[in-house]
mmCIF file of C-alpha atoms in Angstrom:
data_model
loop_
_atom_site.group_PDB
_atom_site.id
_atom_site.type_symbol
_atom_site.label_atom_id
_atom_site.label_comp_id
_atom_site.label_asym_id
_atom_site.label_seq_id
_atom_site.Cartn_x
_atom_site.Cartn_y
_atom_site.Cartn_z
ATOM 1 C CA GLU C 40 -7.628 -10.875 -14.920
ATOM 2 C CA ALA C 41 -5.578 -11.130 -11.899
ATOM 3 C CA GLN C 42 -6.949 -9.159 -9.507
ATOM 4 C CA VAL C 43 -8.630 -7.644 -6.172
ATOM 5 C CA THR C 44 -12.309 -6.517 -5.524
ATOM 6 C CA GLN C 45 -13.772 -5.232 -3.088
ATOM 7 C CA ASN C 46 -17.362 -4.244 -2.011
ATOM 8 C CA PRO C 47 -18.847 -1.787 -1.960
ATOM 9 C CA ARG C 48 -16.559 0.813 -3.376
ATOM 10 C CA TYR C 49 -19.060 3.404 -1.485
ATOM 11 C CA LEU C 50 -20.373 3.340 1.846
ATOM 12 C CA ILE C 51 -22.399 5.560 4.092
ATOM 13 C CA THR C 52 -23.772 4.428 7.027
ATOM 14 C CA VAL C 53 -24.707 5.905 10.863
ATOM 15 C CA THR C 54 -23.207 4.988 14.164
ATOM 16 C CA GLY C 55 -23.382 1.426 15.090
ATOM 17 C CA LYS C 56 -24.758 0.199 12.494
ATOM 18 C CA LYS C 57 -22.762 -3.174 11.628
ATOM 19 C CA LEU C 58 -21.260 -3.892 8.218
ATOM 20 C CA THR C 59 -18.758 -5.836 6.505
ATOM 21 C CA VAL C 60 -16.327 -5.103 3.657
ATOM 22 C CA THR C 61 -15.988 -7.972 1.297
ATOM 23 C CA CYS C 62 -12.800 -8.592 -0.480
ATOM 24 C CA SER C 63 -11.652 -11.488 -2.882
ATOM 25 C CA GLN C 64 -9.054 -12.040 -4.831
ATOM 26 C CA ASN C 65 -8.335 -14.852 -7.893
ATOM 27 C CA MET C 66 -4.707 -15.130 -7.278
ATOM 28 C CA ASN C 67 -4.729 -17.912 -5.072
ATOM 29 C CA HIS C 68 -2.366 -15.497 -2.580
ATOM 30 C CA GLU C 69 -1.587 -17.041 1.083
ATOM 31 C CA TYR C 70 -1.454 -13.455 2.350
ATOM 32 C CA MET C 71 -3.653 -10.885 2.625
ATOM 33 C CA SER C 72 -3.786 -7.346 4.539
ATOM 34 C CA TRP C 73 -6.808 -4.640 4.904
ATOM 35 C CA TYR C 74 -5.294 -1.463 5.086
ATOM 36 C CA ARG C 75 -6.890 2.374 5.566
ATOM 37 C CA GLN C 76 -5.418 5.310 4.307
ATOM 38 C CA ASP C 77 -6.402 8.711 5.778
ATOM 39 C CA PRO C 78 -4.668 12.527 4.732
ATOM 40 C CA GLY C 79 -1.367 13.019 6.170
ATOM 41 C CA LEU C 80 -1.043 9.610 7.634
ATOM 42 C CA GLY C 81 -0.523 7.266 5.122
ATOM 43 C CA LEU C 82 -1.666 3.462 4.500
ATOM 44 C CA ARG C 83 -2.081 1.630 8.104
ATOM 45 C CA GLN C 84 -2.522 -2.128 8.557
ATOM 46 C CA ILE C 85 -5.637 -3.308 10.315
ATOM 47 C CA TYR C 86 -4.899 -6.686 10.170
ATOM 48 C CA TYR C 87 -3.505 -9.245 7.943
ATOM 49 C CA SER C 88 -4.266 -13.090 7.473
ATOM 50 C CA MET C 89 -0.740 -15.455 6.386
ATOM 51 C CA ASN C 90 -3.962 -18.082 5.682
ATOM 52 C CA VAL C 91 -6.624 -19.529 6.064
ATOM 53 C CA GLU C 92 -7.920 -19.275 9.582
ATOM 54 C CA VAL C 93 -4.793 -18.003 10.352
ATOM 55 C CA THR C 94 -5.319 -14.220 11.160
ATOM 56 C CA ASP C 95 -3.090 -11.373 12.969
ATOM 57 C CA LYS C 96 -3.213 -7.546 14.272
ATOM 58 C CA GLY C 97 -1.608 -5.001 12.334
ATOM 59 C CA ASP C 98 -1.331 -1.195 13.880
ATOM 60 C CA VAL C 99 -4.519 -0.034 14.237
ATOM 61 C CA PRO C 100 -7.142 -2.804 14.961
ATOM 62 C CA GLU C 101 -9.536 -1.429 17.368
ATOM 63 C CA GLY C 102 -12.600 -1.606 16.340
ATOM 64 C CA TYR C 103 -12.251 -3.838 13.280
ATOM 65 C CA LYS C 104 -12.764 -7.690 12.634
ATOM 66 C CA VAL C 105 -11.804 -9.998 10.039
ATOM 67 C CA SER C 106 -11.999 -13.635 8.923
ATOM 68 C CA ARG C 107 -10.609 -15.839 6.564
ATOM 69 C CA LYS C 108 -12.772 -18.905 5.798
ATOM 70 C CA GLU C 109 -11.462 -19.510 2.424
ATOM 71 C CA LYS C 110 -7.848 -18.548 0.553
ATOM 72 C CA ARG C 111 -9.599 -16.232 -2.065
ATOM 73 C CA ASN C 112 -11.522 -14.060 0.916
ATOM 74 C CA PHE C 113 -10.872 -11.664 3.752
ATOM 75 C CA PRO C 114 -13.945 -9.332 4.686
ATOM 76 C CA LEU C 115 -13.591 -6.793 7.004
ATOM 77 C CA ILE C 116 -15.617 -6.416 9.493
ATOM 78 C CA LEU C 117 -17.419 -3.140 11.476
ATOM 79 C CA GLU C 118 -19.400 -4.300 14.769
ATOM 80 C CA SER C 119 -20.018 -1.140 15.482
ATOM 81 C CA PRO C 120 -18.820 1.591 13.408
ATOM 82 C CA SER C 121 -17.790 5.350 14.661
ATOM 83 C CA PRO C 122 -17.219 7.969 12.690
ATOM 84 C CA ASN C 123 -13.274 8.706 13.412
ATOM 85 C CA GLN C 124 -13.654 4.818 11.275
ATOM 86 C CA THR C 125 -14.797 6.995 7.907
ATOM 87 C CA SER C 126 -11.492 6.331 6.408
ATOM 88 C CA LEU C 127 -10.648 4.654 2.541
ATOM 89 C CA TYR C 128 -10.204 1.149 3.146
ATOM 90 C CA PHE C 129 -7.691 -1.388 0.874
ATOM 91 C CA CYS C 130 -7.408 -4.467 0.643
ATOM 92 C CA ALA C 131 -4.315 -6.549 -0.592
ATOM 93 C CA SER C 132 -2.756 -10.074 -1.483
ATOM 94 C CA SER C 133 0.321 -11.261 -2.053
ATOM 95 C CA LEU C 134 1.953 -14.578 -3.092
ATOM 96 C CA GLU C 135 3.581 -14.254 0.326
ATOM 97 C CA GLN C 136 4.061 -12.262 3.137
ATOM 98 C CA GLY C 137 7.667 -10.629 3.518
ATOM 99 C CA ARG C 138 10.023 -11.455 1.608
ATOM 100 C CA GLY C 139 9.421 -8.617 -1.084
ATOM 101 C CA TYR C 140 6.754 -10.286 -2.813
ATOM 102 C CA GLU C 141 4.639 -7.537 -4.399
ATOM 103 C CA GLN C 142 1.200 -6.599 -2.578
ATOM 104 C CA TYR C 143 -1.516 -6.372 -5.362
ATOM 105 C CA PHE C 144 -4.568 -3.317 -4.298
ATOM 106 C CA GLY C 145 -8.279 -3.357 -4.421
ATOM 107 C CA PRO C 146 -9.555 -0.014 -5.959
ATOM 108 C CA GLY C 147 -10.731 0.797 -2.354
ATOM 109 C CA THR C 148 -13.655 1.240 -0.693
ATOM 110 C CA ARG C 149 -14.714 4.889 0.859
ATOM 111 C CA LEU C 150 -16.877 4.404 4.499
ATOM 112 C CA THR C 151 -18.047 7.582 5.693
ATOM 113 C CA VAL C 152 -19.902 6.849 9.362
ATOM 114 C CA THR C 153 -21.942 9.389 10.252
ATOM 115 C CA ALA H 169 11.550 -2.055 13.338
ATOM 116 C CA GLN H 170 11.961 -0.650 9.659
ATOM 117 C CA SER H 171 10.498 2.612 9.080
ATOM 118 C CA VAL H 172 9.952 5.235 6.131
ATOM 119 C CA THR H 173 9.938 8.484 5.109
ATOM 120 C CA GLN H 174 8.801 11.035 2.692
ATOM 121 C CA PRO H 175 9.882 13.977 3.458
ATOM 122 C CA ASP H 176 8.070 15.570 0.488
ATOM 123 C CA ILE H 177 4.237 16.111 1.263
ATOM 124 C CA HIS H 178 3.469 18.030 -1.758
ATOM 125 C CA ILE H 179 5.539 18.498 -4.888
ATOM 126 C CA THR H 180 4.517 20.612 -7.960
ATOM 127 C CA VAL H 181 6.599 20.540 -11.119
ATOM 128 C CA SER H 182 6.044 21.051 -14.818
ATOM 129 C CA GLU H 183 5.618 19.184 -17.710
ATOM 130 C CA GLY H 184 8.628 17.986 -19.276
ATOM 131 C CA ALA H 185 10.616 18.502 -16.170
ATOM 132 C CA SER H 186 12.595 15.865 -14.671
ATOM 133 C CA LEU H 187 11.115 14.439 -11.201
ATOM 134 C CA GLU H 188 13.097 13.597 -8.393
ATOM 135 C CA LEU H 189 10.606 12.112 -5.206
ATOM 136 C CA ARG H 190 12.615 11.261 -1.966
ATOM 137 C CA CYS H 191 12.485 8.417 0.580
ATOM 138 C CA ASN H 192 14.600 6.919 3.026
ATOM 139 C CA TYR H 193 14.130 4.007 5.551
ATOM 140 C CA SER H 194 15.239 2.730 8.779
ATOM 141 C CA TYR H 195 16.010 -1.157 8.772
ATOM 142 C CA GLY H 196 19.584 -2.554 10.137
ATOM 143 C CA ALA H 197 19.647 -4.981 6.778
ATOM 144 C CA THR H 198 19.302 -4.506 3.453
ATOM 145 C CA PRO H 199 15.707 -4.061 2.531
ATOM 146 C CA TYR H 200 13.506 -5.114 0.170
ATOM 147 C CA LEU H 201 12.266 -1.587 -0.853
ATOM 148 C CA PHE H 202 8.855 -0.434 -3.304
ATOM 149 C CA TRP H 203 7.772 2.488 -4.763
ATOM 150 C CA TYR H 204 3.845 2.366 -5.782
ATOM 151 C CA VAL H 205 1.728 5.157 -7.179
ATOM 152 C CA GLN H 206 -1.815 5.919 -6.453
ATOM 153 C CA SER H 207 -3.999 7.696 -9.020
ATOM 154 C CA PRO H 208 -7.009 9.420 -8.217
ATOM 155 C CA GLY H 209 -9.693 7.189 -7.135
ATOM 156 C CA GLN H 210 -7.445 4.037 -7.836
ATOM 157 C CA GLY H 211 -5.726 1.594 -5.848
ATOM 158 C CA LEU H 212 -1.956 1.366 -5.398
ATOM 159 C CA GLN H 213 0.036 -0.359 -8.575
ATOM 160 C CA LEU H 214 3.762 -1.059 -8.009
ATOM 161 C CA LEU H 215 6.154 0.965 -9.928
ATOM 162 C CA LEU H 216 9.327 -0.471 -9.068
ATOM 163 C CA LYS H 217 11.117 -2.783 -6.576
ATOM 164 C CA TYR H 218 14.699 -3.525 -5.155
ATOM 165 C CA PHE H 219 15.631 -7.035 -3.646
ATOM 166 C CA SER H 220 19.374 -6.748 -4.390
ATOM 167 C CA GLY H 221 21.879 -6.850 -7.364
ATOM 168 C CA ASP H 222 22.300 -3.726 -9.101
ATOM 169 C CA THR H 223 21.095 -0.848 -6.948
ATOM 170 C CA LEU H 224 19.428 0.924 -9.875
ATOM 171 C CA VAL H 225 16.503 -0.327 -11.001
ATOM 172 C CA GLN H 226 13.930 0.421 -13.821
ATOM 173 C CA GLY H 227 10.229 0.675 -13.454
ATOM 174 C CA ILE H 228 6.905 1.106 -15.230
ATOM 175 C CA LYS H 229 5.875 4.030 -16.945
ATOM 176 C CA GLY H 230 9.485 5.381 -17.538
ATOM 177 C CA PHE H 231 10.384 5.474 -13.747
ATOM 178 C CA GLU H 232 13.564 4.400 -12.029
ATOM 179 C CA ALA H 233 14.697 4.463 -8.250
ATOM 180 C CA GLU H 234 18.385 4.689 -7.159
ATOM 181 C CA PHE H 235 19.049 2.156 -3.835
ATOM 182 C CA LYS H 236 22.045 3.800 -1.937
ATOM 183 C CA ARG H 237 23.063 1.900 1.290
ATOM 184 C CA SER H 238 25.124 4.728 2.413
ATOM 185 C CA GLN H 239 22.733 6.834 2.415
ATOM 186 C CA SER H 240 19.769 4.761 3.165
ATOM 187 C CA SER H 241 17.685 6.142 0.566
ATOM 188 C CA PHE H 242 15.763 4.800 -2.684
ATOM 189 C CA ASN H 243 15.021 8.241 -4.486
ATOM 190 C CA LEU H 244 12.501 7.990 -7.392
ATOM 191 C CA ARG H 245 13.306 9.240 -10.575
ATOM 192 C CA LYS H 246 11.782 10.075 -13.899
ATOM 193 C CA PRO H 247 13.008 12.497 -16.847
ATOM 194 C CA SER H 248 10.728 14.188 -18.333
ATOM 195 C CA VAL H 249 7.014 14.500 -16.245
ATOM 196 C CA HIS H 250 3.519 13.957 -17.895
ATOM 197 C CA TRP H 251 0.520 15.550 -17.482
ATOM 198 C CA SER H 252 -0.813 11.387 -16.336
ATOM 199 C CA ASP H 253 2.059 11.754 -13.502
ATOM 200 C CA ALA H 254 -0.157 13.642 -11.441
ATOM 201 C CA ALA H 255 -0.683 11.572 -8.271
ATOM 202 C CA GLU H 256 0.314 10.140 -4.934
ATOM 203 C CA TYR H 257 3.618 7.933 -4.922
ATOM 204 C CA PHE H 258 4.208 5.873 -1.690
ATOM 205 C CA CYS H 259 7.408 3.936 -0.589
ATOM 206 C CA ALA H 260 7.431 0.922 0.874
ATOM 207 C CA VAL H 261 10.107 -1.142 2.607
ATOM 208 C CA GLY H 262 9.893 -4.876 3.582
ATOM 209 C CA ARG H 263 12.058 -6.776 5.499
ATOM 210 C CA ASN H 264 13.910 -9.392 3.908
ATOM 211 C CA SER H 265 13.561 -12.249 6.729
ATOM 212 C CA GLY H 266 10.901 -13.323 8.706
ATOM 213 C CA ASN H 267 6.851 -12.693 8.738
ATOM 214 C CA THR H 268 6.824 -9.238 9.016
ATOM 215 C CA PRO H 269 4.329 -6.601 6.791
ATOM 216 C CA LEU H 270 5.551 -3.699 4.595
ATOM 217 C CA VAL H 271 6.027 -0.299 6.235
ATOM 218 C CA PHE H 272 4.514 2.471 4.143
ATOM 219 C CA GLY H 273 5.519 6.212 4.099
ATOM 220 C CA LYS H 274 2.724 8.843 3.894
ATOM 221 C CA GLY H 275 3.138 9.870 0.661
ATOM 222 C CA THR H 276 3.989 12.514 -1.773
ATOM 223 C CA ARG H 277 1.522 14.069 -3.507
ATOM 224 C CA LEU H 278 2.912 15.113 -7.125
ATOM 225 C CA SER H 279 1.238 17.992 -9.213
ATOM 226 C CA VAL H 280 1.782 18.500 -12.859
ATOM 227 C CA ILE H 281 1.487 22.107 -14.402
ATOM 228 C CA ALA H 282 1.511 22.649 -18.142
#
């Protein structure tokens, strides 16, 4: 089954404790992306990756890191989480960026930073 | 840069009634347009998309949308709403060239009452 998986689905952590949210897709997609969703703000892109070893900032990259060492995986790293990073995070992938290709979304990771 | 406006934050309709969710975009050329649905606790699922051609597009779950260039709109419609349609709906716009990410609207939450 074609899918995007994220782990963990729920995470509660404390300020400053490094964490990683994993994302994996099995569709051989080139493009992957991370979004955060906050009430009243919709989805905002954090980082995206056009292909292996190619990443770039989205609209709200501060406080986040990503890496793309393999085509299927695109982890989101919070080196020193803060309460304002409490949010619902989605990973997405598509065959290519732009050009109207459908983005496939993971189920989301709800992160709480206390 | 392209942008998307969903004027209605929350809409309530009765089961069996018709539905129209509004979406206005800003983009100089013909955009790629999408509607996604997010059911509670789920990721986003593509309902339909418009690239070119027939301005009335059919999607899954009985939804359709009409692209109106003169009004810069891409409104989503359904003739008879079911209780299971209660969800959040996002309109998104992409450029038809270059490598820019999708831009999402802030979403419209649909409630369905008996």
